[in-house]
Amino acid sequence: MDRIVKGVCFDKKARLALISVTEGVRKAVQIHDMSPLSAAVYARALTAGAYINANLKSKSDRFNLIIDGKGSAGKIYIAGEDGDLKGFMENPHADAPLKNAKLDIVSAVGTDGDMVVIKDMGLKEPYIGRTKLIGGGIADDFANYLYKSEGIRSAVAFGEYITADGVVQAGGIIVEALPDAGEEITFMLEDIMSNFSSLSTMMTEKSMEEIGDFYFGHLHTEFFAPEEIRYGCHCVKKIRNIIRSLGRSEAESIIRDEGAIEITCDYCRRTYRFGPQDVAALFADG
Ligand SMILES: [Zn+2]
């Protein structure tokens, strides 16, 4: 089960989150026919998205995470609605030679652009946080975003073990130093996090819970019950709104020319087909 396990350590002066998104990445690879490199990029973006999702105040809040670094994967989109996560990227077939025997994630994400987080919390205006990418293969970029946009001091490690046969493991670990954590705690957290440069391999040998226990267990750590990470796309309403926004005469004119209006959802690749009667019914509903 994909899950996030939150915890506190250093007498509640720091928070941590252990995140597993293996099944979600496998699902996306299948839907979007992702290359191993695109899958790796997606794994990291999805892990960041799972963290944002799990920290929304209310389950009805929504968010979008957009990473636009002009790399070979193109723009990467992750979104959450009613607690369900989904995502896609412009180029699911990104490819590049291995770099130091690893997937060249930085080249696929790119370094020339922004990380944008939009949170719709049911208020008049959504929250929008935008930071420049620092070329950190999403992990350091996300830590940079958390610090500059939300004032959170964190360290982020993402790992993914992906072979030509598929996604073996994907997820990450995020620690946050809370405001009353002094320099000593911050230093110790950074020191622990430096172990996770090989998180990808570690994840194939141990569960996230075992990794968490091993590295944080001795620091007065308390882990909470795992929260399931769910996936799903609620696009029916959105697609109907797209057709409504065309206006009745434009919609009818497309029907006359093409016989039907077909729209495919970027997130789940479901194709909706609206014939003359469907369009008439849609506008009759108001
Ligand atoms: Zn959809």
CSV table of C-alpha atoms and ligand atoms in Angstrom, one decimal:
chain,number,residue,atom,x,y,z
A,1,MET,CA,0.0,0.0,0.0
A,2,ASP,CA,1.3,3.4,-0.9
A,3,ARG,CA,1.5,5.4,2.3
A,4,ILE,CA,2.9,8.3,4.3
A,5,VAL,CA,4.1,7.7,7.8
A,6,LYS,CA,4.6,10.9,9.7
A,7,GLY,CA,6.5,11.2,12.9
A,8,VAL,CA,8.1,13.6,15.4
A,9,CYS,CA,11.6,13.3,16.8
A,10,PHE,CA,14.0,15.3,19.0
A,11,ASP,CA,11.3,15.8,21.6
A,12,LYS,CA,8.9,17.1,18.9
A,13,LYS,CA,11.4,19.7,17.7
A,14,ALA,CA,11.4,18.1,14.3
A,15,ARG,CA,8.9,16.3,12.1
A,16,LEU,CA,9.6,13.6,9.6
A,17,ALA,CA,7.6,11.9,6.8
A,18,LEU,CA,8.4,8.5,5.2
A,19,ILE,CA,6.6,8.3,1.8
A,20,SER,CA,6.1,5.3,-0.5
A,21,VAL,CA,4.6,5.9,-3.9
A,22,THR,CA,5.6,2.8,-5.7
A,23,GLU,CA,2.2,1.7,-6.8
A,24,GLY,CA,1.2,5.2,-7.9
A,25,VAL,CA,4.3,5.4,-10.1
A,26,ARG,CA,3.6,1.9,-11.6
A,27,LYS,CA,0.0,3.0,-12.4
A,28,ALA,CA,1.2,6.2,-14.1
A,29,VAL,CA,3.9,4.3,-16.1
A,30,GLN,CA,1.1,2.1,-17.4
A,31,ILE,CA,-1.4,4.9,-18.2
A,32,HIS,CA,1.2,7.2,-19.9
A,33,ASP,CA,3.7,4.6,-21.2
A,34,MET,CA,6.5,6.3,-19.4
A,35,SER,CA,10.2,5.6,-20.1
A,36,PRO,CA,12.3,4.7,-17.1
A,37,LEU,CA,13.7,8.3,-17.0
A,38,SER,CA,10.3,9.9,-17.1
A,39,ALA,CA,9.1,7.4,-14.5
A,40,ALA,CA,12.0,8.5,-12.2
A,41,VAL,CA,11.1,12.2,-12.6
A,42,TYR,CA,7.5,11.4,-12.0
A,43,ALA,CA,8.3,9.4,-8.9
A,44,ARG,CA,10.0,12.4,-7.4
A,45,ALA,CA,7.3,14.9,-8.3
A,46,LEU,CA,4.6,12.5,-7.0
A,47,THR,CA,6.5,12.0,-3.7
A,48,ALA,CA,6.6,15.8,-3.3
A,49,GLY,CA,2.9,15.9,-4.2
A,50,ALA,CA,2.0,13.2,-1.7
A,51,TYR,CA,3.7,15.3,1.0
A,52,ILE,CA,1.8,18.5,0.0
A,53,ASN,CA,-1.4,16.5,-0.1
A,54,ALA,CA,-0.9,15.0,3.4
A,55,ASN,CA,-0.3,18.4,4.9
A,56,LEU,CA,-3.3,20.1,3.5
A,57,LYS,CA,-5.5,21.3,6.4
A,58,SER,CA,-8.7,19.9,5.0
A,59,LYS,CA,-9.5,16.9,2.8
A,60,SER,CA,-11.6,19.1,0.5
A,61,ASP,CA,-8.6,21.4,-0.2
A,62,ARG,CA,-7.0,21.0,-3.6
A,63,PHE,CA,-3.5,21.6,-4.9
A,64,ASN,CA,-1.4,21.7,-8.1
A,65,LEU,CA,2.3,21.3,-8.3
A,66,ILE,CA,3.9,22.3,-11.5
A,67,ILE,CA,7.6,21.9,-12.3
A,68,ASP,CA,8.7,23.7,-15.4
A,69,GLY,CA,12.5,23.5,-15.8
A,70,LYS,CA,12.6,23.1,-19.6
A,71,GLY,CA,14.2,19.7,-19.5
A,72,SER,CA,13.5,16.8,-21.8
A,73,ALA,CA,10.4,15.6,-19.8
A,74,GLY,CA,8.7,19.0,-20.3
A,75,LYS,CA,6.4,20.4,-17.7
A,76,ILE,CA,5.4,18.0,-14.9
A,77,TYR,CA,2.0,18.3,-13.3
A,78,ILE,CA,0.8,16.7,-10.0
A,79,ALA,CA,-2.6,17.5,-8.6
A,80,GLY,CA,-4.7,16.5,-5.6
A,81,GLU,CA,-8.4,16.6,-5.3
A,82,ASP,CA,-10.6,15.1,-2.5
A,83,GLY,CA,-7.5,13.5,-1.2
A,84,ASP,CA,-6.7,11.6,-4.5
A,85,LEU,CA,-3.5,12.2,-6.4
A,86,LYS,CA,-2.8,12.3,-10.1
A,87,GLY,CA,-0.2,13.6,-12.5
A,88,PHE,CA,1.3,13.6,-15.9
A,89,MET,CA,4.2,15.2,-17.8
A,90,GLU,CA,4.5,16.7,-21.3
A,91,ASN,CA,7.0,14.1,-22.5
A,92,PRO,CA,6.5,10.7,-20.9
A,93,HIS,CA,9.2,9.3,-23.2
A,94,ALA,CA,12.2,11.3,-22.0
A,95,ASP,CA,15.5,9.6,-22.5
A,96,ALA,CA,19.2,10.4,-21.9
A,97,PRO,CA,22.4,8.5,-21.5
A,98,LEU,CA,23.1,7.4,-17.9
A,99,LYS,CA,25.1,9.8,-15.8
A,100,ASN,CA,27.5,8.1,-13.3
A,101,ALA,CA,25.5,4.9,-13.9
A,102,LYS,CA,22.3,6.7,-12.8
A,103,LEU,CA,19.3,8.0,-14.6
A,104,ASP,CA,20.0,11.7,-15.5
A,105,ILE,CA,17.0,13.2,-13.7
A,106,VAL,CA,18.4,16.7,-13.7
A,107,SER,CA,18.5,16.8,-17.5
A,108,ALA,CA,14.9,15.6,-17.7
A,109,VAL,CA,13.6,18.0,-15.2
A,110,GLY,CA,15.7,20.9,-16.4
A,111,THR,CA,17.2,23.8,-14.4
A,112,ASP,CA,15.8,26.8,-16.1
A,113,GLY,CA,12.4,27.6,-14.6
A,114,ASP,CA,10.2,27.4,-11.6
A,115,MET,CA,8.5,25.1,-9.1
A,116,VAL,CA,4.9,26.4,-8.5
A,117,VAL,CA,2.5,25.2,-5.9
A,118,ILE,CA,-1.1,26.3,-5.9
A,119,LYS,CA,-3.3,25.4,-3.0
A,120,ASP,CA,-7.0,26.0,-3.2
A,121,MET,CA,-8.3,26.0,0.4
A,122,GLY,CA,-11.8,27.2,-0.4
A,123,LEU,CA,-10.8,30.8,0.3
A,124,LYS,CA,-11.4,33.7,-2.0
A,125,GLU,CA,-7.9,33.5,-3.5
A,126,PRO,CA,-5.7,30.4,-3.8
A,127,TYR,CA,-2.3,30.3,-2.2
A,128,ILE,CA,0.4,30.4,-4.9
A,129,GLY,CA,4.1,29.7,-4.1
A,130,ARG,CA,6.7,30.0,-6.8
A,131,THR,CA,10.4,29.4,-6.5
A,132,LYS,CA,13.2,29.1,-9.0
A,133,LEU,CA,14.5,25.6,-9.6
A,134,ILE,CA,18.1,25.2,-8.3
A,135,GLY,CA,18.9,22.1,-10.4
A,136,GLY,CA,18.4,19.7,-7.5
A,137,GLY,CA,16.5,16.9,-9.4
A,138,ILE,CA,13.3,17.9,-7.6
A,139,ALA,CA,14.5,16.9,-4.0
A,140,ASP,CA,16.6,20.0,-3.3
A,141,ASP,CA,14.3,22.1,-5.4
A,142,PHE,CA,11.4,21.1,-3.1
A,143,ALA,CA,13.4,21.8,0.0
A,144,ASN,CA,14.2,25.2,-1.5
A,145,TYR,CA,10.5,25.8,-2.2
A,146,LEU,CA,9.5,24.8,1.3
A,147,TYR,CA,12.0,27.2,2.8
A,148,LYS,CA,11.5,30.2,0.5
A,149,SER,CA,7.7,29.9,0.1
A,150,GLU,CA,6.5,28.4,3.3
A,151,GLY,CA,9.4,29.2,5.7
A,152,ILE,CA,10.0,25.5,6.5
A,153,ARG,CA,13.6,24.4,7.1
A,154,SER,CA,13.7,20.9,5.7
A,155,ALA,CA,15.9,18.3,4.1
A,156,VAL,CA,14.5,16.2,1.3
A,157,ALA,CA,15.7,12.8,0.0
A,158,PHE,CA,13.9,11.1,-2.8
A,159,GLY,CA,14.7,7.6,-4.1
A,160,GLU,CA,13.5,5.4,-6.9
A,161,TYR,CA,14.7,2.1,-8.1
A,162,ILE,CA,13.6,1.7,-11.7
A,163,THR,CA,14.8,-0.8,-14.2
A,164,ALA,CA,13.9,-1.6,-17.8
A,165,ASP,CA,11.4,-4.1,-16.3
A,166,GLY,CA,9.6,-1.5,-14.2
A,167,VAL,CA,9.3,0.4,-11.0
A,168,VAL,CA,10.8,-1.6,-8.1
A,169,GLN,CA,10.5,1.1,-5.4
A,170,ALA,CA,9.8,4.8,-5.2
A,171,GLY,CA,9.4,7.3,-2.4
A,172,GLY,CA,11.2,9.6,-0.1
A,173,ILE,CA,12.0,11.0,3.3
A,174,ILE,CA,11.4,14.6,4.4
A,175,VAL,CA,12.5,16.0,7.7
A,176,GLU,CA,11.5,19.5,9.0
A,177,ALA,CA,13.2,21.3,11.7
A,178,LEU,CA,10.4,23.1,13.7
A,179,PRO,CA,10.9,26.7,14.7
A,180,ASP,CA,12.3,25.9,18.2
A,181,ALA,CA,14.9,23.4,16.9
A,182,GLY,CA,18.3,24.9,17.5
A,183,GLU,CA,21.4,24.6,15.3
A,184,GLU,CA,22.5,21.4,16.9
A,185,ILE,CA,19.3,19.6,15.9
A,186,THR,CA,19.5,21.0,12.4
A,187,PHE,CA,23.0,19.8,12.1
A,188,MET,CA,22.2,16.3,13.3
A,189,LEU,CA,19.2,16.1,10.9
A,190,GLU,CA,21.5,17.1,8.0
A,191,ASP,CA,24.0,14.5,9.1
A,192,ILE,CA,21.3,11.8,9.1
A,193,MET,CA,19.9,12.9,5.8
A,194,SER,CA,23.4,12.6,4.2
A,195,ASN,CA,23.0,8.8,4.5
A,196,PHE,CA,20.2,8.9,2.0
A,197,SER,CA,22.2,9.6,-1.1
A,198,SER,CA,21.8,5.9,-1.7
A,199,LEU,CA,18.1,5.8,-0.6
A,200,SER,CA,17.1,4.2,-3.9
A,201,THR,CA,19.2,1.0,-3.2
A,202,MET,CA,18.3,1.1,0.5
A,203,MET,CA,14.6,1.0,-0.4
A,204,THR,CA,15.0,-2.3,-2.2
A,205,GLU,CA,16.4,-3.9,0.9
A,206,LYS,CA,14.3,-2.3,3.7
A,207,SER,CA,10.8,-0.9,4.0
A,208,MET,CA,10.4,2.8,4.6
A,209,GLU,CA,9.4,2.0,8.2
A,210,GLU,CA,12.6,0.0,8.8
A,211,ILE,CA,14.7,2.8,7.3
A,212,GLY,CA,12.9,5.3,9.5
A,213,ASP,CA,13.4,3.1,12.6
A,214,PHE,CA,17.1,2.5,11.8
A,215,TYR,CA,18.1,6.1,11.3
A,216,PHE,CA,15.6,8.0,13.5
A,217,GLY,CA,14.5,5.4,16.1
A,218,HIS,CA,17.0,6.5,18.7
A,219,LEU,CA,16.1,10.2,18.6
A,220,HIS,CA,13.0,10.1,20.8
A,221,THR,CA,11.0,9.4,17.7
A,222,GLU,CA,7.3,8.8,17.7
A,223,PHE,CA,5.8,7.4,14.5
A,224,PHE,CA,2.1,7.9,13.8
A,225,ALA,CA,-0.3,5.4,12.0
A,226,PRO,CA,0.4,5.2,8.2
A,227,GLU,CA,-2.0,7.2,6.0
A,228,GLU,CA,-2.9,5.6,2.8
A,229,ILE,CA,-2.0,7.5,-0.4
A,230,ARG,CA,-4.8,7.3,-2.9
A,231,TYR,CA,-5.0,8.0,-6.6
A,232,GLY,CA,-7.8,9.0,-8.9
A,233,CYS,CA,-9.0,11.5,-11.4
A,234,HIS,CA,-12.2,13.4,-11.1
A,235,CYS,CA,-12.3,14.7,-14.6
A,236,VAL,CA,-16.0,14.3,-15.7
A,237,LYS,CA,-17.0,17.6,-14.2
A,238,LYS,CA,-14.0,19.4,-15.6
A,239,ILE,CA,-14.5,18.0,-19.1
A,240,ARG,CA,-18.2,19.1,-19.1
A,241,ASN,CA,-17.1,22.6,-18.0
A,242,ILE,CA,-14.6,22.8,-20.9
A,243,ILE,CA,-17.4,22.1,-23.4
A,244,ARG,CA,-19.7,24.6,-21.6
A,245,SER,CA,-17.0,27.2,-21.8
A,246,LEU,CA,-17.0,26.8,-25.6
A,247,GLY,CA,-20.5,28.1,-25.7
A,248,ARG,CA,-23.5,26.5,-27.3
A,249,SER,CA,-23.0,27.7,-30.9
A,250,GLU,CA,-19.3,26.9,-31.0
A,251,ALA,CA,-20.0,23.4,-29.6
A,252,GLU,CA,-22.8,22.8,-32.1
A,253,SER,CA,-20.6,24.0,-35.0
A,254,ILE,CA,-17.9,21.5,-34.0
A,255,ILE,CA,-20.5,18.7,-33.9
A,256,ARG,CA,-21.7,19.7,-37.4
A,257,ASP,CA,-18.1,19.6,-38.7
A,258,GLU,CA,-16.7,16.6,-36.8
A,259,GLY,CA,-19.8,14.6,-35.8
A,260,ALA,CA,-18.7,14.7,-32.1
A,261,ILE,CA,-16.5,16.5,-29.6
A,262,GLU,CA,-13.8,14.3,-28.2
A,263,ILE,CA,-11.6,15.3,-25.3
A,264,THR,CA,-8.9,13.3,-23.6
A,265,CYS,CA,-8.0,14.0,-20.0
A,266,ASP,CA,-4.3,14.7,-19.7
A,267,TYR,CA,-4.1,13.1,-16.3
A,268,CYS,CA,-5.9,9.8,-16.7
A,269,ARG,CA,-6.0,9.6,-20.6
A,270,ARG,CA,-9.7,8.8,-20.5
A,271,THR,CA,-11.4,10.0,-23.7
A,272,TYR,CA,-14.8,11.5,-23.5
A,273,ARG,CA,-17.0,11.6,-26.6
A,274,PHE,CA,-19.9,14.0,-26.8
A,275,GLY,CA,-22.4,13.5,-29.6
A,276,PRO,CA,-25.2,15.9,-30.7
A,277,GLN,CA,-27.6,14.6,-28.0
A,278,ASP,CA,-25.0,14.9,-25.2
A,279,VAL,CA,-24.2,18.5,-26.2
A,280,ALA,CA,-27.9,19.4,-26.4
A,281,ALA,CA,-28.4,17.8,-22.9
A,282,LEU,CA,-25.4,19.6,-21.5
A,283,PHE,CA,-26.6,23.0,-22.5
A,284,ALA,CA,-30.2,22.2,-21.6
A,285,ASP,CA,-28.9,21.6,-18.0
A,286,GLY,CA,-27.7,25.2,-18.0
B,1,ZN,ZN,-9.0,12.3,-15.9
